[in-house]
Structures are given as C-alpha cells and as structure tokens.
mmCIF file of C-alpha atoms in Angstrom:
data_model
loop_
_atom_site.group_PDB
_atom_site.id
_atom_site.type_symbol
_atom_site.label_atom_id
_atom_site.label_comp_id
_atom_site.label_asym_id
_atom_site.label_seq_id
_atom_site.Cartn_x
_atom_site.Cartn_y
_atom_site.Cartn_z
ATOM 1 C CA MET A 947 0.000 0.000 0.000
ATOM 2 C CA THR A 948 1.301 3.461 -0.909
ATOM 3 C CA THR A 949 2.452 5.567 2.038
ATOM 4 C CA PRO A 950 0.724 8.952 2.331
ATOM 5 C CA ILE A 951 3.031 11.846 1.586
ATOM 6 C CA ILE A 952 1.390 13.626 4.544
ATOM 7 C CA GLU A 953 -0.573 12.025 7.360
ATOM 8 C CA MET A 954 -2.004 13.731 10.443
ATOM 9 C CA ARG A 955 -3.445 11.710 13.308
ATOM 10 C CA GLY A 956 -5.586 12.905 16.201
ATOM 11 C CA ILE A 957 -4.734 16.578 15.778
ATOM 12 C CA MET A 958 -5.929 18.816 18.612
ATOM 13 C CA LYS A 959 -5.686 22.615 18.658
ATOM 14 C CA ARG A 960 -7.279 25.060 21.078
ATOM 15 C CA PHE A 961 -7.268 28.856 21.096
ATOM 16 C CA GLY A 962 -8.308 29.866 24.599
ATOM 17 C CA ALA A 963 -11.851 28.582 25.140
ATOM 18 C CA VAL A 964 -12.266 27.629 21.468
ATOM 19 C CA GLN A 965 -11.518 24.049 20.427
ATOM 20 C CA ALA A 966 -10.452 24.699 16.820
ATOM 21 C CA LEU A 967 -9.479 21.102 15.987
ATOM 22 C CA ASN A 968 -10.732 18.024 17.788
ATOM 23 C CA ASN A 969 -9.048 14.694 17.038
ATOM 24 C CA VAL A 970 -8.737 15.439 13.309
ATOM 25 C CA ASN A 971 -7.256 12.845 10.956
ATOM 26 C CA PHE A 972 -5.914 13.785 7.520
ATOM 27 C CA ARG A 973 -3.984 12.090 4.742
ATOM 28 C CA LEU A 974 -2.675 13.173 1.369
ATOM 29 C CA MET A 975 -1.330 10.716 -1.178
ATOM 30 C CA PRO A 976 1.548 11.439 -3.576
ATOM 31 C CA GLY A 977 0.339 13.407 -6.607
ATOM 32 C CA GLU A 978 -3.220 13.663 -5.249
ATOM 33 C CA ILE A 979 -5.427 16.763 -5.415
ATOM 34 C CA LEU A 980 -7.508 16.947 -2.242
ATOM 35 C CA GLY A 981 -10.292 19.442 -1.644
ATOM 36 C CA LEU A 982 -10.565 20.536 2.009
ATOM 37 C CA VAL A 983 -14.007 22.008 2.639
ATOM 38 C CA GLY A 984 -16.328 23.167 5.410
ATOM 39 C CA ASP A 985 -17.927 26.345 6.694
ATOM 40 C CA ASN A 986 -15.990 29.366 7.940
ATOM 41 C CA SER A 987 -15.413 27.934 11.420
ATOM 42 C CA ALA A 988 -14.619 24.383 10.323
ATOM 43 C CA GLY A 989 -10.862 24.540 11.036
ATOM 44 C CA LYS A 990 -9.568 24.104 7.479
ATOM 45 C CA SER A 991 -6.869 26.804 7.533
ATOM 46 C CA THR A 992 -5.971 25.975 11.133
ATOM 47 C CA LEU A 993 -5.319 22.347 10.168
ATOM 48 C CA MET A 994 -3.068 23.386 7.293
ATOM 49 C CA LYS A 995 -1.189 25.871 9.475
ATOM 50 C CA VAL A 996 -0.574 23.070 11.967
ATOM 51 C CA MET A 997 0.734 20.963 9.093
ATOM 52 C CA THR A 998 3.170 23.662 7.973
ATOM 53 C CA GLY A 999 4.333 24.664 11.450
ATOM 54 C CA ALA A 1000 2.700 28.099 11.446
ATOM 55 C CA TYR A 1001 0.671 26.837 14.439
ATOM 56 C CA GLN A 1002 1.843 24.312 16.994
ATOM 57 C CA ARG A 1003 -0.529 21.434 17.691
ATOM 58 C CA ASP A 1004 -1.643 20.636 21.232
ATOM 59 C CA ALA A 1005 -1.755 16.899 20.557
ATOM 60 C CA GLY A 1006 -1.528 14.429 17.698
ATOM 61 C CA GLU A 1007 1.027 13.353 15.123
ATOM 62 C CA VAL A 1008 2.204 14.672 11.746
ATOM 63 C CA LEU A 1009 4.030 12.252 9.469
ATOM 64 C CA VAL A 1010 5.831 13.041 6.208
ATOM 65 C CA ASN A 1011 6.427 9.963 4.056
ATOM 66 C CA GLY A 1012 5.715 7.846 7.131
ATOM 67 C CA GLU A 1013 8.256 9.670 9.324
ATOM 68 C CA GLU A 1014 6.948 11.538 12.371
ATOM 69 C CA THR A 1015 7.843 15.224 12.319
ATOM 70 C CA HIS A 1016 7.249 18.341 14.380
ATOM 71 C CA PHE A 1017 7.683 21.517 12.367
ATOM 72 C CA ARG A 1018 8.411 24.575 14.483
ATOM 73 C CA SER A 1019 7.974 27.006 11.593
ATOM 74 C CA PRO A 1020 6.966 27.146 7.902
ATOM 75 C CA HIS A 1021 10.670 27.299 7.055
ATOM 76 C CA GLU A 1022 11.097 23.779 8.404
ATOM 77 C CA SER A 1023 8.114 22.418 6.462
ATOM 78 C CA ARG A 1024 9.418 24.128 3.320
ATOM 79 C CA ASP A 1025 12.669 22.225 3.770
ATOM 80 C CA ARG A 1026 10.586 19.025 3.632
ATOM 81 C CA GLY A 1027 8.831 20.076 0.422
ATOM 82 C CA ILE A 1028 5.612 21.680 1.715
ATOM 83 C CA GLU A 1029 4.478 25.090 0.431
ATOM 84 C CA MET A 1030 1.359 27.092 1.319
ATOM 85 C CA ILE A 1031 0.033 29.882 -0.900
ATOM 86 C CA TYR A 1032 -2.151 32.314 1.025
ATOM 87 C CA GLN A 1033 -4.987 34.451 -0.306
ATOM 88 C CA ASP A 1034 -2.901 37.651 -0.254
ATOM 89 C CA PHE A 1035 -0.061 35.921 -2.231
ATOM 90 C CA ALA A 1036 2.591 37.698 -0.034
ATOM 91 C CA LEU A 1037 4.252 39.396 -3.023
ATOM 92 C CA CYS A 1038 6.246 42.643 -3.145
ATOM 93 C CA GLY A 1039 4.325 44.825 -5.584
ATOM 94 C CA ASN A 1040 7.166 47.293 -6.200
ATOM 95 C CA MET A 1041 9.466 44.486 -7.392
ATOM 96 C CA ASP A 1042 9.320 42.700 -10.720
ATOM 97 C CA VAL A 1043 8.255 39.118 -11.480
ATOM 98 C CA GLY A 1044 11.757 37.641 -11.450
ATOM 99 C CA GLN A 1045 12.691 39.337 -8.193
ATOM 100 C CA ASN A 1046 9.541 38.051 -6.510
ATOM 101 C CA ILE A 1047 10.033 34.473 -7.625
ATOM 102 C CA PHE A 1048 13.491 34.396 -6.032
ATOM 103 C CA LEU A 1049 12.840 36.896 -3.230
ATOM 104 C CA GLY A 1050 15.415 36.595 -0.464
ATOM 105 C CA ARG A 1051 17.512 34.024 -2.344
ATOM 106 C CA TRP A 1052 18.620 35.807 -5.497
ATOM 107 C CA PRO A 1053 21.436 33.948 -7.273
ATOM 108 C CA LYS A 1054 24.817 35.589 -6.705
ATOM 109 C CA ARG A 1055 27.995 36.043 -8.689
ATOM 110 C CA PHE A 1056 31.255 35.751 -6.739
ATOM 111 C CA GLY A 1057 29.090 35.503 -3.614
ATOM 112 C CA LEU A 1058 28.546 39.269 -3.689
ATOM 113 C CA PHE A 1059 26.473 40.502 -6.626
ATOM 114 C CA VAL A 1060 23.013 39.479 -7.781
ATOM 115 C CA ASP A 1061 23.333 37.421 -10.958
ATOM 116 C CA ARG A 1062 20.417 39.086 -12.745
ATOM 117 C CA PRO A 1063 20.713 37.214 -16.081
ATOM 118 C CA LYS A 1064 20.630 33.884 -14.229
ATOM 119 C CA MET A 1065 17.730 34.988 -12.019
ATOM 120 C CA TYR A 1066 15.550 36.082 -14.930
ATOM 121 C CA GLU A 1067 16.388 33.026 -17.006
ATOM 122 C CA GLU A 1068 15.478 30.707 -14.135
ATOM 123 C CA ALA A 1069 12.278 32.704 -13.572
ATOM 124 C CA ARG A 1070 11.338 32.125 -17.236
ATOM 125 C CA GLN A 1071 12.033 28.407 -16.816
ATOM 126 C CA VAL A 1072 9.773 28.139 -13.752
ATOM 127 C CA LEU A 1073 6.957 30.016 -15.509
ATOM 128 C CA GLY A 1074 7.429 27.794 -18.556
ATOM 129 C CA ARG A 1075 7.155 24.700 -16.389
ATOM 130 C CA LEU A 1076 3.783 25.958 -15.165
ATOM 131 C CA LYS A 1077 2.725 26.823 -18.723
ATOM 132 C CA VAL A 1078 1.484 30.231 -17.567
ATOM 133 C CA ASP A 1079 1.686 33.410 -19.587
ATOM 134 C CA VAL A 1080 3.197 36.399 -17.793
ATOM 135 C CA ASN A 1081 4.035 39.182 -20.220
ATOM 136 C CA SER A 1082 7.540 39.801 -18.927
ATOM 137 C CA VAL A 1083 9.721 38.719 -16.015
ATOM 138 C CA PHE A 1084 10.737 42.396 -15.774
ATOM 139 C CA GLN A 1085 7.180 43.634 -15.183
ATOM 140 C CA LYS A 1086 6.313 45.055 -11.755
ATOM 141 C CA VAL A 1087 4.013 42.710 -9.871
ATOM 142 C CA GLU A 1088 1.700 45.547 -8.798
ATOM 143 C CA SER A 1089 0.811 46.122 -12.466
ATOM 144 C CA LEU A 1090 -0.382 42.513 -12.950
ATOM 145 C CA SER A 1091 -3.959 41.258 -12.694
ATOM 146 C CA GLY A 1092 -4.959 39.148 -9.695
ATOM 147 C CA GLY A 1093 -4.731 35.966 -11.731
ATOM 148 C CA ARG A 1094 -1.237 36.741 -12.982
ATOM 149 C CA GLN A 1095 -0.083 37.731 -9.494
ATOM 150 C CA GLN A 1096 -1.271 34.348 -8.317
ATOM 151 C CA SER A 1097 0.739 32.702 -11.106
ATOM 152 C CA VAL A 1098 3.836 34.482 -9.769
ATOM 153 C CA ALA A 1099 3.066 33.242 -6.246
ATOM 154 C CA ILE A 1100 2.717 29.685 -7.568
ATOM 155 C CA ALA A 1101 5.938 30.047 -9.563
ATOM 156 C CA ARG A 1102 7.749 31.159 -6.409
ATOM 157 C CA ALA A 1103 6.418 28.090 -4.576
ATOM 158 C CA ILE A 1104 7.428 25.803 -7.451
ATOM 159 C CA SER A 1105 10.952 27.232 -7.468
ATOM 160 C CA PHE A 1106 11.476 25.462 -4.121
ATOM 161 C CA GLU A 1107 10.718 22.113 -5.852
ATOM 162 C CA PRO A 1108 7.862 21.234 -3.456
ATOM 163 C CA LYS A 1109 6.178 17.862 -3.145
ATOM 164 C CA VAL A 1110 3.027 19.440 -1.657
ATOM 165 C CA ILE A 1111 1.318 22.783 -2.347
ATOM 166 C CA ILE A 1112 -1.571 24.074 -0.226
ATOM 167 C CA PHE A 1113 -3.866 26.646 -1.838
ATOM 168 C CA ASP A 1114 -5.947 28.799 0.536
ATOM 169 C CA GLU A 1115 -9.159 29.917 -1.249
ATOM 170 C CA PRO A 1116 -7.255 30.194 -4.553
ATOM 171 C CA THR A 1117 -10.195 31.185 -6.779
ATOM 172 C CA ALA A 1118 -12.042 33.465 -4.339
ATOM 173 C CA ASN A 1119 -11.191 36.742 -6.091
ATOM 174 C CA LEU A 1120 -10.444 35.567 -9.623
ATOM 175 C CA SER A 1121 -12.340 36.133 -12.833
ATOM 176 C CA VAL A 1122 -13.819 33.175 -14.689
ATOM 177 C CA MET A 1123 -10.921 33.193 -17.167
ATOM 178 C CA ALA A 1124 -8.289 33.452 -14.432
ATOM 179 C CA THR A 1125 -9.974 30.612 -12.545
ATOM 180 C CA GLU A 1126 -9.825 28.415 -15.641
ATOM 181 C CA ARG A 1127 -6.103 29.189 -16.038
ATOM 182 C CA LEU A 1128 -5.482 28.332 -12.386
ATOM 183 C CA LEU A 1129 -7.289 25.005 -12.662
ATOM 184 C CA GLU A 1130 -5.207 24.211 -15.742
ATOM 185 C CA THR A 1131 -2.083 25.021 -13.715
ATOM 186 C CA MET A 1132 -3.221 22.680 -10.944
ATOM 187 C CA ALA A 1133 -3.785 19.908 -13.473
ATOM 188 C CA GLU A 1134 -0.296 20.524 -14.867
ATOM 189 C CA LEU A 1135 1.228 20.340 -11.376
ATOM 190 C CA LYS A 1136 -0.571 17.040 -10.839
ATOM 191 C CA ARG A 1137 0.943 15.691 -14.064
ATOM 192 C CA GLN A 1138 4.328 16.668 -12.628
ATOM 193 C CA GLY A 1139 3.609 14.665 -9.469
ATOM 194 C CA VAL A 1140 2.967 17.564 -7.079
ATOM 195 C CA ALA A 1141 0.323 16.765 -4.439
ATOM 196 C CA GLN A 1142 -2.093 19.615 -3.722
ATOM 197 C CA VAL A 1143 -4.608 20.655 -1.086
ATOM 198 C CA ILE A 1144 -7.304 23.128 -2.133
ATOM 199 C CA ILE A 1145 -9.082 24.959 0.694
ATOM 200 C CA SER A 1146 -12.170 26.351 -0.984
ATOM 201 C CA HIS A 1147 -15.878 27.110 -0.729
ATOM 202 C CA ARG A 1148 -16.252 26.615 -4.489
ATOM 203 C CA LEU A 1149 -17.107 22.943 -4.858
ATOM 204 C CA THR A 1150 -17.342 23.232 -8.646
ATOM 205 C CA ASP A 1151 -13.613 23.989 -8.864
ATOM 206 C CA ILE A 1152 -12.707 21.058 -6.616
ATOM 207 C CA PHE A 1153 -14.925 18.674 -8.576
ATOM 208 C CA GLU A 1154 -13.268 19.782 -11.822
ATOM 209 C CA VAL A 1155 -9.676 18.963 -10.829
ATOM 210 C CA GLY A 1156 -9.820 17.067 -7.522
ATOM 211 C CA ASP A 1157 -9.363 13.386 -6.723
ATOM 212 C CA ARG A 1158 -10.811 13.397 -3.235
ATOM 213 C CA ILE A 1159 -12.687 15.718 -0.897
ATOM 214 C CA MET A 1160 -12.548 15.954 2.903
ATOM 215 C CA VAL A 1161 -15.169 17.746 5.014
ATOM 216 C CA LEU A 1162 -14.600 19.394 8.398
ATOM 217 C CA LYS A 1163 -17.357 20.653 10.692
ATOM 218 C CA ARG A 1164 -16.598 22.560 13.918
ATOM 219 C CA GLY A 1165 -13.061 21.210 13.911
ATOM 220 C CA GLU A 1166 -13.977 17.554 13.405
ATOM 221 C CA ASN A 1167 -13.897 15.078 10.505
ATOM 222 C CA VAL A 1168 -17.382 14.511 9.075
ATOM 223 C CA GLY A 1169 -16.738 13.173 5.576
ATOM 224 C CA ASP A 1170 -14.126 11.802 3.194
ATOM 225 C CA ARG A 1171 -15.100 10.977 -0.394
ATOM 226 C CA TYR A 1172 -13.490 10.218 -3.708
ATOM 227 C CA ILE A 1173 -14.784 12.731 -6.266
ATOM 228 C CA ALA A 1174 -15.739 9.894 -8.608
ATOM 229 C CA HIS A 1175 -18.045 8.394 -5.948
ATOM 230 C CA THR A 1176 -19.873 11.471 -4.659
ATOM 231 C CA SER A 1177 -21.714 14.612 -5.778
ATOM 232 C CA GLU A 1178 -21.740 18.288 -4.904
ATOM 233 C CA LYS A 1179 -25.166 17.761 -3.314
ATOM 234 C CA GLU A 1180 -23.871 15.054 -0.985
ATOM 235 C CA VAL A 1181 -20.860 17.154 0.030
ATOM 236 C CA LEU A 1182 -23.064 20.191 0.682
ATOM 237 C CA GLU A 1183 -25.262 18.066 2.941
ATOM 238 C CA LEU A 1184 -22.192 17.025 4.926
ATOM 239 C CA ILE A 1185 -21.024 20.639 5.234
ATOM 240 C CA VAL A 1186 -24.440 21.759 6.489
ATOM 241 C CA SER A 1187 -25.461 18.805 8.669
ATOM 242 C CA GLY A 1188 -22.098 17.457 9.799
ATOM 243 C CA THR A 1189 -23.026 13.849 10.569
ATOM 244 C CA PRO A 1190 -19.807 11.881 11.090
ATOM 245 C CA ASP A 1191 -21.699 8.810 12.332
ATOM 246 C CA THR A 1192 -23.249 8.262 8.888
ATOM 247 C CA ALA A 1193 -20.387 9.470 6.683
ATOM 248 C CA LEU A 1194 -18.313 6.814 4.956
ATOM 249 C CA THR A 1195 -14.639 7.409 4.417
ATOM 250 C CA ALA A 1196 -13.340 7.428 0.858
ATOM 251 C CA ASP A 1197 -11.755 4.007 1.377
ATOM 252 C CA GLU A 1198 -14.970 2.559 2.810
ATOM 253 C CA ALA A 1199 -16.954 3.867 -0.140
ATOM 254 C CA LEU A 1200 -14.426 2.397 -2.541
ATOM 255 C CA ARG A 1201 -14.648 -1.004 -0.858
ATOM 256 C CA GLN A 1202 -18.458 -0.891 -1.025
ATOM 257 C CA ALA A 1203 -18.334 -0.034 -4.732
ATOM 258 C CA ALA A 1204 -15.955 -2.920 -5.469
#
C-alpha cells in the first residue's frame, strides 16, 4: 500500500476557550489533489497551518512519508517540500516578477552581486514549467492582474521544488478566465507529481480537478469521499449537517463499490 506523503493523526488545537481542531485525521497521497471544505469555522486553515508549522498542535502526530515530524515554523516544512500559498499571495508589488520568484535568495555572482541574467532566465524556466503566460519577467508585480499575481506566487512556490502545495481559497477573487487558467495550472502540477490541497468554498472547482474531498465541521472530521463516488449535493449536505456517524470514508466507499 502506498504511504501517504502527509498524514495527520488525532490533531488537537485550542485557542483559549475555542476548540479549533478536535481529534482530526488527515492524509494526502503522492500526486493527489484533495479538496478541504467546510464552513468558515470548520478549522480548514488551522489544520493546514498546523501541518506547515505556522501553528503548533496541542496533541496528535504529523508524518511526512511515514516519518513523524514536528515543524516549528513554515521554514522547516518548506525544507521538507511543503508550500502554502495564502490568499494575499505575499508578493512585493514594487518588485518585478523575477525578483519576486526568487525573493530573499537571489542567485549571486562571486558571492557578492546578484546574478540578474541567471535569475531572470530561471524565472522564465519556472513560468514555462507551469505553462502560464506572464508578459515579462521584468514587469512590476503591482501592475499585474490578480490571476497573474497568483501565477507568480505559484511560480515562487514551485521554485522550491515542493512535493506538496496548499492553496488557501485560490479562486475566491479571480475572474472566470483566471480561474480556468489556475485550474489548468493545478492539473499541470498534478501531471508533474505535485500533491495539492485546495481549501475552498467553491465545490465546482474542486470537482473539476480534484481526486478526493474531505469535510470538516466545527473542527472535526465529518466526511471523506473520492470525487468519482460522490456529488456536490452530498458534500453540501455534509457541510451543512455534519453527521460523522453516517459518513463513509473514501476508502470505505471504494470497498463498497468494489
């Protein structure tokens, strides 16, 4: 049986009197696209921030390729191939595309000077790998549309050669055309073997590119389905009702269908 690239077991996280995560289990397989859904207080972003080390868990285990880990910061999870792209993209608008892709780690000549030709050439290569169209690597990021800024953020993540990318509400503020381009980019990343987690309220997007969907409700697991064996209606019912006692896991559903 294939080992999950990421597995989380019994994750607990409390903020004061609020129990944000209660015994949550999570797994992500190599090259899989997983939709993580639930209402605004479900704990989706909290779970991913625990995964990346932005938050420290109160209890539970996080395993990467079967090895137990405890990330103390996002820098440590990045070193293990995990990237998270937030809604605000965290770009420097007054810098150009190439500078943003390699922000803080610009290639140097003689250990002193920024090797600009190398930086811009590598930026073009990363963008080409994603098959996205940014007019110029010299263009200021603040002049780009929201969709193209997101492409730069994804290119920056890809430049670290990640095994996992987490997207936080990636299509929330995009036009229809930009959303289509993003979904194409996700499909391309999947073809390249990059596992992805999509935190989103837009089920249509997840059903278009996803392999599996996981539902949280008030910080607890309430559903786990393969996209091929469920419907948007069923997932919406889980989000609204939150009935873990009647929800089959994806593996249970697959065994029943066999």
